[in-house]
GROMACS .gro file of C-alpha atoms in nm:
model
  228
    1UNK     CA    1   0.009  -0.009   0.002
    2UNK     CA    2   0.146   0.334  -0.102
    3UNK     CA    3   0.171   0.629   0.131
    4UNK     CA    4  -0.118   0.820  -0.041
    5UNK     CA    5  -0.336   0.520  -0.060
    6UNK     CA    6  -0.302   0.467   0.322
    7UNK     CA    7  -0.380   0.832   0.386
    8UNK     CA    8  -0.695   0.812   0.176
    9UNK     CA    9  -0.790   0.473   0.342
   10UNK     CA   10  -0.752   0.638   0.699
   11UNK     CA   11  -0.971   0.938   0.585
   12UNK     CA   12  -1.235   0.743   0.441
   13UNK     CA   13  -1.237   0.529   0.763
   14UNK     CA   14  -1.289   0.827   0.976
   15UNK     CA   15  -1.583   0.944   0.742
   16UNK     CA   16  -1.746   0.616   0.726
   17UNK     CA   17  -1.737   0.539   1.116
   18UNK     CA   18  -1.839   0.889   1.232
   19UNK     CA   19  -2.193   0.917   1.340
   20UNK     CA   20  -2.425   1.159   1.504
   21UNK     CA   21  -2.403   0.979   1.855
   22UNK     CA   22  -2.726   1.002   2.049
   23UNK     CA   23  -2.644   0.780   2.353
   24UNK     CA   24  -2.327   0.807   2.575
   25UNK     CA   25  -2.146   0.617   2.848
   26UNK     CA   26  -2.139   0.786   3.191
   27UNK     CA   27  -1.784   0.856   3.197
   28UNK     CA   28  -1.560   1.181   3.118
   29UNK     CA   29  -1.331   1.213   2.830
   30UNK     CA   30  -0.987   1.284   2.986
   31UNK     CA   31  -0.866   1.661   2.948
   32UNK     CA   32  -0.558   1.543   2.767
   33UNK     CA   33  -0.770   1.383   2.492
   34UNK     CA   34  -1.001   1.687   2.466
   35UNK     CA   35  -0.689   1.909   2.431
   36UNK     CA   36  -0.558   1.681   2.159
   37UNK     CA   37  -0.893   1.720   1.963
   38UNK     CA   38  -0.872   2.091   2.005
   39UNK     CA   39  -0.507   2.097   1.894
   40UNK     CA   40  -0.605   1.900   1.570
   41UNK     CA   41  -0.902   2.107   1.508
   42UNK     CA   42  -0.712   2.428   1.530
   43UNK     CA   43  -0.540   2.318   1.196
   44UNK     CA   44  -0.865   2.420   1.017
   45UNK     CA   45  -0.820   2.657   0.729
   46UNK     CA   46  -1.027   2.993   0.734
   47UNK     CA   47  -1.063   3.284   0.512
   48UNK     CA   48  -0.746   3.503   0.529
   49UNK     CA   49  -0.652   3.287   0.832
   50UNK     CA   50  -0.892   3.473   1.059
   51UNK     CA   51  -0.962   3.167   1.268
   52UNK     CA   52  -1.281   3.326   1.386
   53UNK     CA   53  -1.398   3.019   1.625
   54UNK     CA   54  -1.402   3.051   1.990
   55UNK     CA   55  -1.508   2.727   2.186
   56UNK     CA   56  -1.667   2.705   2.542
   57UNK     CA   57  -1.624   2.347   2.676
   58UNK     CA   58  -1.799   2.190   2.971
   59UNK     CA   59  -1.681   1.895   3.198
   60UNK     CA   60  -1.798   1.723   3.526
   61UNK     CA   61  -2.037   1.939   3.725
   62UNK     CA   62  -2.015   2.209   3.470
   63UNK     CA   63  -2.186   1.994   3.205
   64UNK     CA   64  -2.464   1.909   3.457
   65UNK     CA   65  -2.511   2.270   3.555
   66UNK     CA   66  -2.542   2.367   3.202
   67UNK     CA   67  -2.773   2.072   3.107
   68UNK     CA   68  -3.005   2.154   3.400
   69UNK     CA   69  -3.030   2.525   3.301
   70UNK     CA   70  -3.075   2.463   2.928
   71UNK     CA   71  -3.352   2.231   3.010
   72UNK     CA   72  -3.531   2.469   3.214
   73UNK     CA   73  -3.490   2.753   2.973
   74UNK     CA   74  -3.618   2.557   2.676
   75UNK     CA   75  -3.940   2.477   2.876
   76UNK     CA   76  -4.000   2.839   2.948
   77UNK     CA   77  -3.887   3.026   2.638
   78UNK     CA   78  -3.930   3.015   2.254
   79UNK     CA   79  -3.624   2.973   2.021
   80UNK     CA   80  -3.409   3.255   1.958
   81UNK     CA   81  -3.111   3.190   1.753
   82UNK     CA   82  -2.836   3.438   1.667
   83UNK     CA   83  -2.827   3.323   1.294
   84UNK     CA   84  -3.152   3.279   1.106
   85UNK     CA   85  -3.286   2.908   1.111
   86UNK     CA   86  -3.389   2.759   0.778
   87UNK     CA   87  -3.700   2.937   0.656
   88UNK     CA   88  -3.849   2.601   0.519
   89UNK     CA   89  -3.746   2.269   0.384
   90UNK     CA   90  -3.858   2.194   0.025
   91UNK     CA   91  -3.831   1.919  -0.225
   92UNK     CA   92  -3.531   1.702  -0.177
   93UNK     CA   93  -3.410   1.862   0.144
   94UNK     CA   94  -3.755   1.814   0.293
   95UNK     CA   95  -3.761   1.440   0.191
   96UNK     CA   96  -3.399   1.376   0.332
   97UNK     CA   97  -3.495   1.547   0.659
   98UNK     CA   98  -3.812   1.329   0.688
   99UNK     CA   99  -3.606   1.005   0.608
  100UNK     CA  100  -3.360   1.104   0.865
  101UNK     CA  101  -3.623   1.164   1.129
  102UNK     CA  102  -3.804   0.826   1.036
  103UNK     CA  103  -3.490   0.624   1.073
  104UNK     CA  104  -3.411   0.781   1.418
  105UNK     CA  105  -3.770   0.727   1.537
  106UNK     CA  106  -3.771   0.373   1.418
  107UNK     CA  107  -3.438   0.288   1.596
  108UNK     CA  108  -3.603   0.369   1.932
  109UNK     CA  109  -3.941   0.245   1.842
  110UNK     CA  110  -4.131   0.572   1.795
  111UNK     CA  111  -4.401   0.518   1.539
  112UNK     CA  112  -4.493   0.782   1.268
  113UNK     CA  113  -4.756   1.013   1.423
  114UNK     CA  114  -4.647   0.954   1.774
  115UNK     CA  115  -4.634   1.326   1.863
  116UNK     CA  116  -4.557   1.262   2.229
  117UNK     CA  117  -4.283   1.008   2.150
  118UNK     CA  118  -4.121   1.245   1.876
  119UNK     CA  119  -4.143   1.543   2.112
  120UNK     CA  120  -3.971   1.350   2.391
  121UNK     CA  121  -3.695   1.252   2.147
  122UNK     CA  122  -3.651   1.616   2.041
  123UNK     CA  123  -3.612   1.722   2.413
  124UNK     CA  124  -3.319   1.493   2.433
  125UNK     CA  125  -3.119   1.750   2.226
  126UNK     CA  126  -3.148   1.972   2.527
  127UNK     CA  127  -3.022   1.710   2.747
  128UNK     CA  128  -2.711   1.676   2.547
  129UNK     CA  129  -2.826   1.325   2.461
  130UNK     CA  130  -2.657   1.235   2.803
  131UNK     CA  131  -2.310   1.341   2.678
  132UNK     CA  132  -2.057   1.428   2.937
  133UNK     CA  133  -1.937   1.728   2.750
  134UNK     CA  134  -2.049   1.994   2.528
  135UNK     CA  135  -1.849   2.248   2.311
  136UNK     CA  136  -2.027   2.590   2.216
  137UNK     CA  137  -1.893   2.722   1.880
  138UNK     CA  138  -1.917   3.106   1.833
  139UNK     CA  139  -1.784   3.335   1.568
  140UNK     CA  140  -1.740   3.717   1.551
  141UNK     CA  141  -2.056   3.876   1.443
  142UNK     CA  142  -1.856   4.124   1.229
  143UNK     CA  143  -1.742   3.830   0.999
  144UNK     CA  144  -2.104   3.751   0.909
  145UNK     CA  145  -2.187   3.445   0.690
  146UNK     CA  146  -1.828   3.360   0.604
  147UNK     CA  147  -1.719   3.346   0.967
  148UNK     CA  148  -1.995   3.111   1.022
  149UNK     CA  149  -1.862   2.882   0.714
  150UNK     CA  150  -1.514   2.904   0.868
  151UNK     CA  151  -1.658   2.753   1.183
  152UNK     CA  152  -1.846   2.487   1.001
  153UNK     CA  153  -1.506   2.380   0.887
  154UNK     CA  154  -1.375   2.382   1.240
  155UNK     CA  155  -1.686   2.171   1.349
  156UNK     CA  156  -1.578   1.919   1.087
  157UNK     CA  157  -1.238   1.902   1.187
  158UNK     CA  158  -1.329   1.872   1.555
  159UNK     CA  159  -1.562   1.573   1.479
  160UNK     CA  160  -1.297   1.380   1.260
  161UNK     CA  161  -1.024   1.463   1.514
  162UNK     CA  162  -1.260   1.328   1.798
  163UNK     CA  163  -1.333   1.016   1.583
  164UNK     CA  164  -0.964   0.940   1.531
  165UNK     CA  165  -0.928   0.932   1.921
  166UNK     CA  166  -1.238   0.707   1.987
  167UNK     CA  167  -1.445   0.994   2.118
  168UNK     CA  168  -1.815   1.012   1.974
  169UNK     CA  169  -1.982   1.334   1.867
  170UNK     CA  170  -2.310   1.497   1.760
  171UNK     CA  171  -2.301   1.852   1.623
  172UNK     CA  172  -2.631   2.022   1.741
  173UNK     CA  173  -2.785   2.333   1.567
  174UNK     CA  174  -3.085   2.288   1.807
  175UNK     CA  175  -2.878   2.441   2.090
  176UNK     CA  176  -2.812   2.769   1.891
  177UNK     CA  177  -3.207   2.830   1.934
  178UNK     CA  178  -3.102   2.885   2.298
  179UNK     CA  179  -2.855   3.151   2.214
  180UNK     CA  180  -2.961   3.380   2.476
  181UNK     CA  181  -2.936   3.127   2.730
  182UNK     CA  182  -2.595   3.033   2.606
  183UNK     CA  183  -2.463   3.399   2.593
  184UNK     CA  184  -2.579   3.445   2.965
  185UNK     CA  185  -2.458   3.109   3.085
  186UNK     CA  186  -2.098   3.134   2.953
  187UNK     CA  187  -2.078   3.512   2.952
  188UNK     CA  188  -2.021   3.532   2.597
  189UNK     CA  189  -2.005   3.881   2.458
  190UNK     CA  190  -2.279   4.029   2.210
  191UNK     CA  191  -2.014   4.061   1.955
  192UNK     CA  192  -2.007   3.698   1.901
  193UNK     CA  193  -2.267   3.465   1.764
  194UNK     CA  194  -2.362   3.125   1.849
  195UNK     CA  195  -2.315   2.889   1.556
  196UNK     CA  196  -2.381   2.555   1.695
  197UNK     CA  197  -2.286   2.304   1.980
  198UNK     CA  198  -2.113   1.972   1.969
  199UNK     CA  199  -2.205   1.719   2.239
  200UNK     CA  200  -1.943   1.458   2.285
  201UNK     CA  201  -1.819   1.151   2.496
  202UNK     CA  202  -1.776   0.772   2.472
  203UNK     CA  203  -2.073   0.619   2.273
  204UNK     CA  204  -2.302   0.377   2.426
  205UNK     CA  205  -2.267   0.131   2.140
  206UNK     CA  206  -2.528  -0.110   2.282
  207UNK     CA  207  -2.800   0.156   2.249
  208UNK     CA  208  -3.028   0.097   1.955
  209UNK     CA  209  -3.031   0.496   1.874
  210UNK     CA  210  -2.661   0.446   1.755
  211UNK     CA  211  -2.741   0.179   1.517
  212UNK     CA  212  -2.909   0.357   1.243
  213UNK     CA  213  -2.736   0.528   0.957
  214UNK     CA  214  -2.824   0.796   0.697
  215UNK     CA  215  -2.770   0.772   0.330
  216UNK     CA  216  -2.571   1.015   0.110
  217UNK     CA  217  -2.672   1.140  -0.232
  218UNK     CA  218  -2.476   1.012  -0.532
  219UNK     CA  219  -2.187   1.236  -0.646
  220UNK     CA  220  -2.326   1.254  -0.982
  221UNK     CA  221  -2.632   1.431  -0.845
  222UNK     CA  222  -2.446   1.712  -0.666
  223UNK     CA  223  -2.185   1.810  -0.919
  224UNK     CA  224  -2.196   1.999  -1.235
  225UNK     CA  225  -1.900   1.967  -1.488
  226UNK     CA  226  -1.788   2.232  -1.723
  227UNK     CA  227  -1.552   2.101  -1.992
  228UNK     CA  228  -1.557   2.372  -2.246
   0.00000   0.00000   0.00000
């Protein structure tokens, strides 16, 4: 196997094995492992090397305090995000979203039309799916959309770095709908915008919710070639 082939194989293995983990073991990720994830993620490219991301991370009692406060906030307040959420899902985006939801619900025995069951599953977002840690990703508001794009690259680097170290993750836009609470809880200045969160820890591999997988569109359906 050539060096390039080995590198490609390693990258593909990480991409194939990473999932959005929705059930975790009750144990902390050592600080040195988290620092290694952060060190690797810091290599992310950004426009003009601005590196707009800032990260707030919880552990131990800090996670439990955040989890409890977040749950109480969600029950008493409407969603309010720093970035506008999708206006609507249409066409293929709507069908992909629906298929993903149905696969998730099926994995935990929630039948189509079970509003109580799907609502309870949605609330697990705000329980961090039981994860022992959460990372809050913010960007400088003056950098606008492209600052958020750079943060998206950082999030992907974080996910793959974590996967390479045996740490499971789930990126969560849902928590961005609680941006007011997050700003207050972490003391985040108004000049920064909450992009998303990443809950992470060691996967509960026996839980059925971690057994379902989503499909990816065929490359030919997302690429336009211009040859002349």
